[in-house]
Amino acid sequence: MTIIVTGGAGFIGSNFIFHMLKTYPEYRIICLDALTYAGNLSTLKDVMDNPNFRFVKASITDREAVYGLFEEEHPDVVVNFAAESHVDRSIENPSVFLETNILGTQVMMDACRKYGIKRYHQVSTDEVYGDLPLDRPDLFFTEETPIHTSSPYSASKASADLLVQAYHRTFGLPVTVSRCSNNYGPYHFPEKLIPLMIANALNDKPLPVYGKGENVRDWLYVEDHCKAIDLIIHKGTVGEVYNIGGHNEMKNIDIVRLICKELGKPESLITYVADRKGHDMRYAIDPTKIHNELGWLPETKFADGIKKTIKWYLDNRQWWEEIISGEYQSYYEKMYGNRS
Ligand code: NAD
Ligand code: TYD
């Protein structure tokens, strides 16, 4: 089995590559990644010498490069993680989100049509469903929930999902789609809530909480997401969408307080800053379908996962310090410099 994993130098894609090489040592895994600001080759250093692994630097929007790779490797499966993934950046500059997330998806699927494929899997997000009100804890996103997006990021992911379903219906492409809730764990880029708060707290810097910190996210340990995708590509039904989430809803402010507590840092570091534009209030996944059909259940409890994650950031300071000492500084200044 040969699998192309796009976006494998990023957070979830790299964790997926580690999971697959460990679980299926006989599989050939090819990582296709453009190494944008979010991609980091050092993340993949432990697998670079594995004879069953190959890294290719190219954009999923580069049709010639993608077709060339398919001609060389004849993949059986494509798992498309490659995306611009940060909501705040999509508010600043939507264009690259449309190019990568929509047009890149089209190029990958065109290659799958041209050269043949057993499965094309699209890694999507619960953000395509928009948000839920805080005062209706009985409501959850199911696969039937209408697409209703808030940010340029979620709109681009939703557009890609629709295109994937169109390629299935019109061209018979054997696709599956997964929509997961917020992930956390090792190699999470420090622009996102949990790693940003860990890095800032360790550096005794202010912890910028948007609005009142009341927004709720449904957190899943990254390895559980990877195991769910592994199940879907092997046992999932072609043409189907699967929601992935572990019923672990938490308010942002509670996460930040917990990080302070775990690191022994004072809550006085917490600074409330101007809210995100169009900020989604609550995400909450109903994972009944993937549980009933594929037997998936999350294995890592949040209390354990967050401890493991914090320990990883403590043990791997070099990884994130290198990131935050580079172009990240101008990003941080732009996003947080005058934000009160
Ligand atoms: P990430 O930003 O950490 O990594 C994205 C990777 O894609 C990087 O390695 C980057 O270099 C690469 N990339 C970007 N543009 C590319 C292009 N044009 N061609 C090739 N590679 C390109 O993102 P992540 O958090 O790992 O998310 C991965 C996928 O999972 C995304 O599709 C995202 O929408 C989805 N998702 C993320 C979460 C989450 O909580 N992080 C939750 C649900 C779904
Ligand atoms: P994020 O990690 O960007 O994921 P998403 O927006 O895709 O859910 O943000 C998670 C939540 O944390 C979201 O409600 C926005 C909030 N947040 C802050 O309060 N401060 C921050 O500095 C960041 C990056 C996010």
GROMACS .gro file of C-alpha atoms and ligand atoms in nm:
model
  409
    1MET     CA    1   0.000   0.000   0.000
    2THR     CA    2   0.135   0.343  -0.097
    3ILE     CA    3  -0.018   0.650   0.069
    4ILE     CA    4   0.040   1.014  -0.018
    5VAL     CA    5  -0.007   1.230   0.290
    6THR     CA    6  -0.029   1.598   0.200
    7GLY     CA    7   0.054   1.858   0.467
    8GLY     CA    8   0.257   1.597   0.657
    9ALA     CA    9   0.508   1.853   0.787
   10GLY     CA   10   0.231   2.022   0.984
   11PHE     CA   11   0.070   1.937   1.316
   12ILE     CA   12  -0.184   1.663   1.246
   13GLY     CA   13  -0.027   1.533   0.923
   14SER     CA   14   0.305   1.462   1.096
   15ASN     CA   15   0.133   1.282   1.382
   16PHE     CA   16  -0.058   1.078   1.121
   17ILE     CA   17   0.267   0.983   0.944
   18PHE     CA   18   0.421   0.866   1.274
   19HIS     CA   19   0.108   0.664   1.352
   20MET     CA   20   0.097   0.499   1.008
   21LEU     CA   21   0.470   0.411   0.990
   22LYS     CA   22   0.445   0.257   1.336
   23THR     CA   23   0.119   0.071   1.276
   24TYR     CA   24   0.188  -0.048   0.920
   25PRO     CA   25   0.567  -0.086   0.882
   26GLU     CA   26   0.513  -0.241   0.538
   27TYR     CA   27   0.329   0.062   0.393
   28ARG     CA   28   0.505   0.324   0.183
   29ILE     CA   29   0.425   0.676   0.304
   30ILE     CA   30   0.499   0.981   0.090
   31CYS     CA   31   0.467   1.324   0.245
   32LEU     CA   32   0.385   1.603  -0.001
   33ASP     CA   33   0.423   1.941   0.167
   34ALA     CA   34   0.497   2.294   0.045
   35LEU     CA   35   0.670   2.383   0.374
   36THR     CA   36   0.478   2.704   0.430
   37TYR     CA   37   0.532   2.893   0.757
   38ALA     CA   38   0.334   2.610   0.924
   39GLY     CA   39   0.539   2.323   0.784
   40ASN     CA   40   0.855   2.217   0.958
   41LEU     CA   41   1.097   1.960   0.820
   42SER     CA   42   1.259   1.913   1.161
   43THR     CA   43   0.928   1.764   1.278
   44LEU     CA   44   0.988   1.470   1.043
   45LYS     CA   45   1.355   1.414   1.131
   46ASP     CA   46   1.292   1.081   1.307
   47VAL     CA   47   1.134   0.925   0.998
   48MET     CA   48   1.349   1.081   0.724
   49ASP     CA   49   1.582   0.778   0.712
   50ASN     CA   50   1.299   0.524   0.711
   51PRO     CA   51   1.323   0.347   0.370
   52ASN     CA   52   0.943   0.336   0.352
   53PHE     CA   53   0.915   0.714   0.386
   54ARG     CA   54   0.973   0.984   0.126
   55PHE     CA   55   0.943   1.360   0.160
   56VAL     CA   56   0.856   1.572  -0.144
   57LYS     CA   57   0.850   1.951  -0.125
   58ALA     CA   58   0.574   2.080  -0.353
   59SER     CA   59   0.245   2.260  -0.335
   60ILE     CA   60  -0.082   2.076  -0.382
   61THR     CA   61  -0.175   2.361  -0.617
   62ASP     CA   62   0.119   2.270  -0.848
   63ARG     CA   63  -0.054   2.043  -1.100
   64GLU     CA   64   0.264   1.944  -1.281
   65ALA     CA   65   0.444   1.847  -0.961
   66VAL     CA   66   0.143   1.655  -0.830
   67TYR     CA   67   0.089   1.465  -1.157
   68GLY     CA   68   0.463   1.389  -1.172
   69LEU     CA   69   0.450   1.240  -0.823
   70PHE     CA   70   0.148   1.023  -0.910
   71GLU     CA   71   0.329   0.896  -1.222
   72GLU     CA   72   0.629   0.798  -1.010
   73GLU     CA   73   0.455   0.653  -0.708
   74HIS     CA   74   0.115   0.516  -0.822
   75PRO     CA   75  -0.046   0.581  -0.481
   76ASP     CA   76  -0.334   0.367  -0.358
   77VAL     CA   77  -0.460   0.627  -0.112
   78VAL     CA   78  -0.433   1.004  -0.071
   79VAL     CA   79  -0.500   1.169   0.266
   80ASN     CA   80  -0.525   1.544   0.217
   81PHE     CA   81  -0.425   1.738   0.530
   82ALA     CA   82  -0.255   2.022   0.340
   83ALA     CA   83  -0.431   2.348   0.415
   84GLU     CA   84  -0.400   2.695   0.547
   85SER     CA   85  -0.542   2.625   0.890
   86HIS     CA   86  -0.549   2.935   1.109
   87VAL     CA   87  -0.876   3.130   1.137
   88ASP     CA   88  -0.705   3.456   1.241
   89ARG     CA   89  -0.478   3.450   0.936
   90SER     CA   90  -0.782   3.385   0.712
   91ILE     CA   91  -0.938   3.706   0.845
   92GLU     CA   92  -0.621   3.899   0.753
   93ASN     CA   93  -0.570   3.741   0.409
   94PRO     CA   94  -0.836   3.506   0.270
   95SER     CA   95  -0.684   3.456  -0.079
   96VAL     CA   96  -0.426   3.191   0.004
   97PHE     CA   97  -0.697   2.997   0.192
   98LEU     CA   98  -0.906   2.977  -0.122
   99GLU     CA   99  -0.607   2.883  -0.336
  100THR     CA  100  -0.470   2.607  -0.115
  101ASN     CA  101  -0.781   2.474   0.050
  102ILE     CA  102  -1.012   2.473  -0.251
  103LEU     CA  103  -0.797   2.475  -0.566
  104GLY     CA  104  -0.533   2.251  -0.409
  105THR     CA  105  -0.803   1.999  -0.324
  106GLN     CA  106  -0.920   2.011  -0.686
  107VAL     CA  107  -0.568   1.941  -0.817
  108MET     CA  108  -0.526   1.644  -0.581
  109MET     CA  109  -0.861   1.498  -0.688
  110ASP     CA  110  -0.789   1.557  -1.059
  111ALA     CA  111  -0.466   1.360  -1.014
  112CYS     CA  112  -0.663   1.082  -0.843
  113ARG     CA  113  -0.907   1.072  -1.135
  114LYS     CA  114  -0.633   1.075  -1.398
  115TYR     CA  115  -0.413   0.806  -1.246
  116GLY     CA  116  -0.672   0.605  -1.052
  117ILE     CA  117  -0.696   0.567  -0.677
  118LYS     CA  118  -0.849   0.331  -0.421
  119ARG     CA  119  -0.938   0.615  -0.183
  120TYR     CA  120  -0.915   0.992  -0.161
  121HIS     CA  121  -0.964   1.111   0.197
  122GLN     CA  122  -1.036   1.475   0.273
  123VAL     CA  123  -0.943   1.595   0.621
  124SER     CA  124  -1.207   1.851   0.705
  125THR     CA  125  -1.320   2.028   1.020
  126ASP     CA  126  -1.623   2.073   1.242
  127GLU     CA  127  -1.595   2.446   1.164
  128VAL     CA  128  -1.786   2.384   0.838
  129TYR     CA  129  -2.102   2.356   1.052
  130GLY     CA  130  -2.065   2.709   1.191
  131ASP     CA  131  -2.130   2.738   1.563
  132LEU     CA  132  -2.382   2.641   1.830
  133PRO     CA  133  -2.534   2.869   2.095
  134LEU     CA  134  -2.393   2.851   2.448
  135ASP     CA  135  -2.742   2.820   2.601
  136ARG     CA  136  -2.832   2.500   2.410
  137PRO     CA  137  -2.596   2.234   2.548
  138ASP     CA  138  -2.834   1.971   2.406
  139LEU     CA  139  -2.731   2.060   2.048
  140PHE     CA  140  -2.442   1.887   1.866
  141PHE     CA  141  -2.308   1.878   1.510
  142THR     CA  142  -2.411   1.561   1.326
  143GLU     CA  143  -2.317   1.475   0.968
  144GLU     CA  144  -2.665   1.606   0.871
  145THR     CA  145  -2.612   1.952   1.024
  146PRO     CA  146  -2.624   2.211   0.743
  147ILE     CA  147  -2.298   2.369   0.631
  148HIS     CA  148  -2.302   2.725   0.765
  149THR     CA  149  -1.962   2.890   0.783
  150SER     CA  150  -1.830   3.194   0.972
  151SER     CA  151  -1.469   3.260   0.869
  152PRO     CA  152  -1.287   3.259   0.535
  153TYR     CA  153  -1.103   2.951   0.671
  154SER     CA  154  -1.420   2.754   0.740
  155ALA     CA  155  -1.578   2.873   0.414
  156SER     CA  156  -1.276   2.745   0.220
  157LYS     CA  157  -1.287   2.408   0.400
  158ALA     CA  158  -1.662   2.380   0.336
  159SER     CA  159  -1.612   2.463  -0.033
  160ALA     CA  160  -1.354   2.187  -0.056
  161ASP     CA  161  -1.593   1.941   0.113
  162LEU     CA  162  -1.863   2.021  -0.141
  163LEU     CA  163  -1.618   1.977  -0.427
  164VAL     CA  164  -1.509   1.639  -0.287
  165GLN     CA  165  -1.872   1.526  -0.274
  166ALA     CA  166  -1.927   1.657  -0.628
  167TYR     CA  167  -1.627   1.458  -0.757
  168HIS     CA  168  -1.777   1.147  -0.597
  169ARG     CA  169  -2.122   1.198  -0.746
  170THR     CA  170  -2.015   1.324  -1.088
  171PHE     CA  171  -1.696   1.128  -1.156
  172GLY     CA  172  -1.738   0.834  -0.918
  173LEU     CA  173  -1.416   0.924  -0.729
  174PRO     CA  174  -1.392   0.696  -0.422
  175VAL     CA  175  -1.384   0.961  -0.150
  176THR     CA  176  -1.437   0.989   0.223
  177VAL     CA  177  -1.449   1.304   0.436
  178SER     CA  178  -1.383   1.345   0.808
  179ARG     CA  179  -1.482   1.649   1.014
  180CYS     CA  180  -1.292   1.665   1.339
  181SER     CA  181  -1.310   1.896   1.636
  182ASN     CA  182  -1.012   2.095   1.772
  183ASN     CA  183  -0.697   1.885   1.812
  184TYR     CA  184  -0.416   1.929   2.063
  185GLY     CA  185  -0.087   1.748   2.118
  186PRO     CA  186   0.281   1.747   2.008
  187TYR     CA  187   0.399   1.959   1.712
  188HIS     CA  188   0.099   2.196   1.731
  189PHE     CA  189   0.209   2.527   1.577
  190PRO     CA  190   0.235   2.795   1.848
  191GLU     CA  191  -0.010   3.034   1.683
  192LYS     CA  192  -0.300   2.818   1.807
  193LEU     CA  193  -0.459   2.853   2.150
  194ILE     CA  194  -0.301   2.571   2.353
  195PRO     CA  195   0.062   2.587   2.231
  196LEU     CA  196   0.053   2.969   2.226
  197MET     CA  197  -0.056   2.979   2.589
  198ILE     CA  198   0.204   2.718   2.691
  199ALA     CA  199   0.486   2.906   2.512
  200ASN     CA  200   0.381   3.246   2.647
  201ALA     CA  201   0.335   3.116   3.001
  202LEU     CA  202   0.680   2.954   2.994
  203ASN     CA  203   0.823   3.290   2.883
  204ASP     CA  204   0.616   3.479   3.145
  205LYS     CA  205   0.443   3.673   2.868
  206PRO     CA  206   0.077   3.789   2.873
  207LEU     CA  207  -0.181   3.524   2.782
  208PRO     CA  208  -0.413   3.692   2.528
  209VAL     CA  209  -0.770   3.562   2.572
  210TYR     CA  210  -1.014   3.682   2.303
  211GLY     CA  211  -1.334   3.847   2.426
  212LYS     CA  212  -1.448   3.703   2.758
  213GLY     CA  213  -1.292   3.362   2.705
  214GLU     CA  214  -1.640   3.205   2.716
  215ASN     CA  215  -1.614   3.040   2.373
  216VAL     CA  216  -1.629   2.662   2.385
  217ARG     CA  217  -1.418   2.419   2.182
  218ASP     CA  218  -1.441   2.038   2.179
  219TRP     CA  219  -1.081   1.915   2.227
  220LEU     CA  220  -0.944   1.584   2.097
  221TYR     CA  221  -0.594   1.444   2.144
  222VAL     CA  222  -0.428   1.435   1.801
  223GLU     CA  223  -0.347   1.062   1.814
  224ASP     CA  224  -0.718   0.983   1.850
  225HIS     CA  225  -0.786   1.184   1.534
  226CYS     CA  226  -0.511   0.994   1.349
  227LYS     CA  227  -0.656   0.659   1.458
  228ALA     CA  228  -0.999   0.766   1.334
  229ILE     CA  229  -0.862   0.855   0.989
  230ASP     CA  230  -0.673   0.523   0.979
  231LEU     CA  231  -1.006   0.344   1.042
  232ILE     CA  232  -1.191   0.550   0.781
  233ILE     CA  233  -0.942   0.486   0.501
  234HIS     CA  234  -0.942   0.112   0.573
  235LYS     CA  235  -1.303   0.047   0.670
  236GLY     CA  236  -1.507   0.360   0.598
  237THR     CA  237  -1.778   0.362   0.332
  238VAL     CA  238  -1.699   0.546   0.010
  239GLY     CA  239  -1.899   0.867  -0.033
  240GLU     CA  240  -1.956   0.909   0.341
  241VAL     CA  241  -1.876   1.190   0.585
  242TYR     CA  242  -1.764   1.101   0.940
  243ASN     CA  243  -1.764   1.341   1.234
  244ILE     CA  244  -1.479   1.290   1.484
  245GLY     CA  245  -1.488   1.422   1.840
  246GLY     CA  246  -1.470   1.300   2.196
  247HIS     CA  247  -1.734   1.502   2.386
  248ASN     CA  248  -1.475   1.715   2.558
  249GLU     CA  249  -1.612   2.069   2.556
  250MET     CA  250  -1.419   2.336   2.740
  251LYS     CA  251  -1.430   2.714   2.766
  252ASN     CA  252  -1.113   2.886   2.645
  253ILE     CA  253  -1.061   3.059   2.979
  254ASP     CA  254  -1.071   2.726   3.164
  255ILE     CA  255  -0.803   2.586   2.932
  256VAL     CA  256  -0.580   2.889   2.993
  257ARG     CA  257  -0.631   2.865   3.370
  258LEU     CA  258  -0.544   2.495   3.359
  259ILE     CA  259  -0.223   2.566   3.167
  260CYS     CA  260  -0.125   2.829   3.429
  261LYS     CA  261  -0.190   2.577   3.705
  262GLU     CA  262   0.005   2.294   3.539
  263LEU     CA  263   0.303   2.524   3.478
  264GLY     CA  264   0.287   2.693   3.818
  265LYS     CA  265   0.235   3.036   3.656
  266PRO     CA  266   0.013   3.311   3.799
  267GLU     CA  267  -0.330   3.379   3.648
  268SER     CA  268  -0.233   3.747   3.649
  269LEU     CA  269  -0.065   3.669   3.313
  270ILE     CA  270  -0.414   3.635   3.161
  271THR     CA  271  -0.499   3.942   2.950
  272TYR     CA  272  -0.838   3.987   2.788
  273VAL     CA  273  -0.797   4.128   2.438
  274ALA     CA  274  -1.030   4.238   2.155
  275ASP     CA  275  -1.246   3.955   2.028
  276ARG     CA  276  -1.189   3.772   1.697
  277LYS     CA  277  -1.421   3.900   1.419
  278GLY     CA  278  -1.713   3.659   1.363
  279HIS     CA  279  -1.590   3.446   1.657
  280ASP     CA  280  -1.772   3.111   1.671
  281MET     CA  281  -1.924   3.053   2.017
  282ARG     CA  282  -1.936   2.678   2.056
  283TYR     CA  283  -1.832   2.367   1.865
  284ALA     CA  284  -1.955   2.024   1.975
  285ILE     CA  285  -1.937   1.703   1.774
  286ASP     CA  286  -2.177   1.410   1.787
  287PRO     CA  287  -1.947   1.115   1.701
  288THR     CA  288  -2.222   0.848   1.707
  289LYS     CA  289  -2.180   0.751   1.342
  290ILE     CA  290  -1.806   0.672   1.352
  291HIS     CA  291  -1.857   0.490   1.681
  292ASN     CA  292  -2.147   0.276   1.556
  293GLU     CA  293  -2.012   0.207   1.207
  294LEU     CA  294  -1.638   0.180   1.267
  295GLY     CA  295  -1.611   0.120   1.643
  296TRP     CA  296  -1.400   0.433   1.701
  297LEU     CA  297  -1.375   0.579   2.049
  298PRO     CA  298  -1.125   0.834   2.179
  299GLU     CA  299  -0.861   0.678   2.404
  300THR     CA  300  -0.692   0.979   2.568
  301LYS     CA  301  -0.878   1.169   2.838
  302PHE     CA  302  -0.822   1.546   2.834
  303ALA     CA  303  -0.670   1.546   3.184
  304ASP     CA  304  -0.398   1.305   3.062
  305GLY     CA  305  -0.362   1.450   2.712
  306ILE     CA  306  -0.301   1.804   2.830
  307LYS     CA  307  -0.036   1.684   3.079
  308LYS     CA  308   0.138   1.486   2.801
  309THR     CA  309   0.118   1.788   2.571
  310ILE     CA  310   0.262   2.029   2.827
  311LYS     CA  311   0.541   1.783   2.901
  312TRP     CA  312   0.615   1.759   2.529
  313TYR     CA  313   0.650   2.138   2.503
  314LEU     CA  314   0.878   2.138   2.807
  315ASP     CA  315   1.092   1.857   2.664
  316ASN     CA  316   1.103   2.003   2.312
  317ARG     CA  317   1.170   2.369   2.374
  318GLN     CA  318   1.407   2.389   2.078
  319TRP     CA  319   1.130   2.294   1.834
  320TRP     CA  320   0.899   2.578   1.929
  321GLU     CA  321   1.164   2.832   2.030
  322GLU     CA  322   1.307   2.814   1.679
  323ILE     CA  323   0.961   2.884   1.540
  324ILE     CA  324   0.877   3.175   1.765
  325SER     CA  325   1.215   3.340   1.711
  326GLY     CA  326   1.163   3.363   1.333
  327GLU     CA  327   0.900   3.534   1.117
  328TYR     CA  328   0.647   3.443   1.387
  329GLN     CA  329   0.759   3.757   1.572
  330SER     CA  330   0.622   3.992   1.307
  331TYR     CA  331   0.303   3.784   1.293
  332TYR     CA  332   0.268   3.812   1.670
  333GLU     CA  333   0.328   4.186   1.669
  334LYS     CA  334   0.072   4.235   1.390
  335MET     CA  335  -0.198   4.024   1.558
  336TYR     CA  336  -0.142   4.111   1.923
  337GLY     CA  337   0.065   4.432   1.923
  338ASN     CA  338  -0.223   4.680   1.942
  339ARG     CA  339  -0.499   4.446   2.051
  340SER     CA  340  -0.670   4.578   2.361
  341NAD     P1  341  -0.100   2.299   1.008
  341NAD     O1  342  -0.120   2.442   0.971
  341NAD     O2  343  -0.025   2.264   1.133
  341NAD     O3  344  -0.025   2.223   0.888
  341NAD     C1  345  -0.059   2.244   0.754
  341NAD     C2  346   0.050   2.180   0.667
  341NAD     O4  347   0.009   2.194   0.530
  341NAD     C3  348   0.188   2.246   0.681
  341NAD     O5  349   0.288   2.148   0.687
  341NAD     C4  350   0.200   2.327   0.552
  341NAD     O6  351   0.336   2.343   0.508
  341NAD     C5  352   0.119   2.242   0.455
  341NAD     N1  353   0.068   2.319   0.342
  341NAD     C6  354   0.005   2.439   0.345
  341NAD     N2  355  -0.023   2.479   0.219
  341NAD     C7  356   0.021   2.380   0.137
  341NAD     C8  357   0.019   2.361  -0.004
  341NAD     N3  358  -0.032   2.454  -0.086
  341NAD     N4  359   0.070   2.247  -0.054
  341NAD     C9  360   0.125   2.153   0.027
  341NAD     N5  361   0.132   2.167   0.160
  341NAD    C10  362   0.080   2.278   0.215
  341NAD     O7  363  -0.245   2.237   1.009
  341NAD     P2  364  -0.307   2.121   1.100
  341NAD     O8  365  -0.359   2.181   1.225
  341NAD     O9  366  -0.214   2.006   1.105
  341NAD    O10  367  -0.434   2.081   1.013
  341NAD    C11  368  -0.425   1.980   0.912
  341NAD    C12  369  -0.561   1.961   0.847
  341NAD    O11  370  -0.656   1.924   0.947
  341NAD    C13  371  -0.616   2.086   0.781
  341NAD    O12  372  -0.678   2.048   0.661
  341NAD    C14  373  -0.717   2.140   0.881
  341NAD    O13  374  -0.819   2.209   0.815
  341NAD    C15  375  -0.768   2.011   0.942
  341NAD     N6  376  -0.819   2.020   1.081
  341NAD    C16  377  -0.741   2.076   1.179
  341NAD    C17  378  -0.789   2.078   1.310
  341NAD    C18  379  -0.705   2.134   1.422
  341NAD    O14  380  -0.752   2.141   1.536
  341NAD     N7  381  -0.581   2.173   1.401
  341NAD    C19  382  -0.915   2.024   1.340
  341NAD    C20  383  -0.991   1.967   1.237
  341NAD    C21  384  -0.940   1.965   1.108
  342TYD     P1  385  -0.761   2.835   1.769
  342TYD     O1  386  -0.658   2.752   1.838
  342TYD     O2  387  -0.718   2.942   1.676
  342TYD     O3  388  -0.861   2.732   1.699
  342TYD     P2  389  -1.007   2.760   1.628
  342TYD     O4  390  -1.031   2.905   1.618
  342TYD     O5  391  -0.988   2.697   1.494
  342TYD     O6  392  -1.105   2.690   1.715
  342TYD     O7  393  -0.851   2.904   1.882
  342TYD     C1  394  -0.921   2.827   1.977
  342TYD     C2  395  -1.004   2.923   2.061
  342TYD     O8  396  -0.916   3.006   2.137
  342TYD     C3  397  -1.088   3.019   1.977
  342TYD     O9  398  -1.213   3.040   2.045
  342TYD     C4  399  -1.008   3.148   1.976
  342TYD     C5  400  -0.937   3.145   2.110
  342TYD     N1  401  -0.804   3.210   2.114
  342TYD     C6  402  -0.775   3.305   2.212
  342TYD    O10  403  -0.860   3.337   2.298
  342TYD     N2  404  -0.652   3.363   2.214
  342TYD     C7  405  -0.556   3.332   2.121
  342TYD    O11  406  -0.444   3.392   2.127
  342TYD     C8  407  -0.586   3.234   2.022
  342TYD     C9  408  -0.484   3.195   1.919
  342TYD    C10  409  -0.711   3.174   2.022
   0.00000   0.00000   0.00000
